[in-house]
Short mmCIF file of C-alpha atoms in Angstrom, two decimals:
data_model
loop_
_atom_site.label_atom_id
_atom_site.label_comp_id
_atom_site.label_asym_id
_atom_site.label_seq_id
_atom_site.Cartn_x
_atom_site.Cartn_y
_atom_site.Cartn_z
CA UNK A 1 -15.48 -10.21 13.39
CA UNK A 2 -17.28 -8.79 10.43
CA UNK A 3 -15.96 -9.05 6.75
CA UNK A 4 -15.58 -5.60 6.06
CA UNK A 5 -13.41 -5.11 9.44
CA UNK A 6 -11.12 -7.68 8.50
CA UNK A 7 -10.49 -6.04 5.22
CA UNK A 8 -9.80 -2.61 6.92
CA UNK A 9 -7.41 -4.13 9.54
CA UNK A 10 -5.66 -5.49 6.50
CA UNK A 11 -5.41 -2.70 4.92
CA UNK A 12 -4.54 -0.82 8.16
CA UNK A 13 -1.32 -3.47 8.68
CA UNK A 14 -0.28 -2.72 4.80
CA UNK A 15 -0.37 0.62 5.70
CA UNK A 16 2.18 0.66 8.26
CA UNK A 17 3.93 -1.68 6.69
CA UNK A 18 4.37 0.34 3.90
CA UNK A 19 5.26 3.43 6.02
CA UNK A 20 7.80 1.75 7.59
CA UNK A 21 8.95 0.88 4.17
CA UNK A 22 8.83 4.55 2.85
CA UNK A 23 10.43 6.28 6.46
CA UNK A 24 13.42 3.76 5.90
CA UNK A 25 13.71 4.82 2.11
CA UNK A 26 13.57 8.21 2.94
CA UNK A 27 10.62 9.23 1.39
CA UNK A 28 9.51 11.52 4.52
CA UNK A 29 6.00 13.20 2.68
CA UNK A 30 4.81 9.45 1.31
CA UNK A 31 5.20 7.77 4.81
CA UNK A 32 3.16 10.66 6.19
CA UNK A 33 0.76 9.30 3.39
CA UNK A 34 0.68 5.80 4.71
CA UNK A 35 0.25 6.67 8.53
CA UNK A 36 -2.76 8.87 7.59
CA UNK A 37 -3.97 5.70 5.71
CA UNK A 38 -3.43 3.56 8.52
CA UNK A 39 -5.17 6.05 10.62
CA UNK A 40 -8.51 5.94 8.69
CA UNK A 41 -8.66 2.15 7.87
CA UNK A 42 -8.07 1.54 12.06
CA UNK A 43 -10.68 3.54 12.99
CA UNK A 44 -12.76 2.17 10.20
CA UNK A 45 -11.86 -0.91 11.59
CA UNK A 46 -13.52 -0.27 15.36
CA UNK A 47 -16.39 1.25 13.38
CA UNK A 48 -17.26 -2.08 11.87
CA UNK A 49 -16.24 -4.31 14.90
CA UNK A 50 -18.47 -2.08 17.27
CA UNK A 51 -21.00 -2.48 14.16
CA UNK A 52 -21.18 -6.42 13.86
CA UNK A 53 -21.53 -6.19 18.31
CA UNK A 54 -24.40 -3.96 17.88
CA UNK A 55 -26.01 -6.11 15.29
CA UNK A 56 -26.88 -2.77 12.75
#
């Protein structure tokens, strides 16, 4: 697995984590935030796992 993919799958875990974090606070608008987060860094996450595969 490619460097940058395992920083974006981190970042896609803290993400939910802290969504999870915000819903249970309360804080409705900033977990909406963090899922969109999540959202990008996972599919930036297949974009550099399909990446490394191809060898680009």
């Amino acid at each position: 697995m490619p460097r940058l993919a395992v920083y974006a799958l981190v970042v896609c875990l803290l993400a939910v984590a802290a969504a999870v974090v915000s819903f249970v606070e309360g804080s409705v608008l900033i977990g909406v935030v963090w899922i969109l987060l999540a959202g990008l860094s996972s599919n930036m996450t297949w974009y550099y796992v399909r990446r490394g595969r191809t060898g680009n």
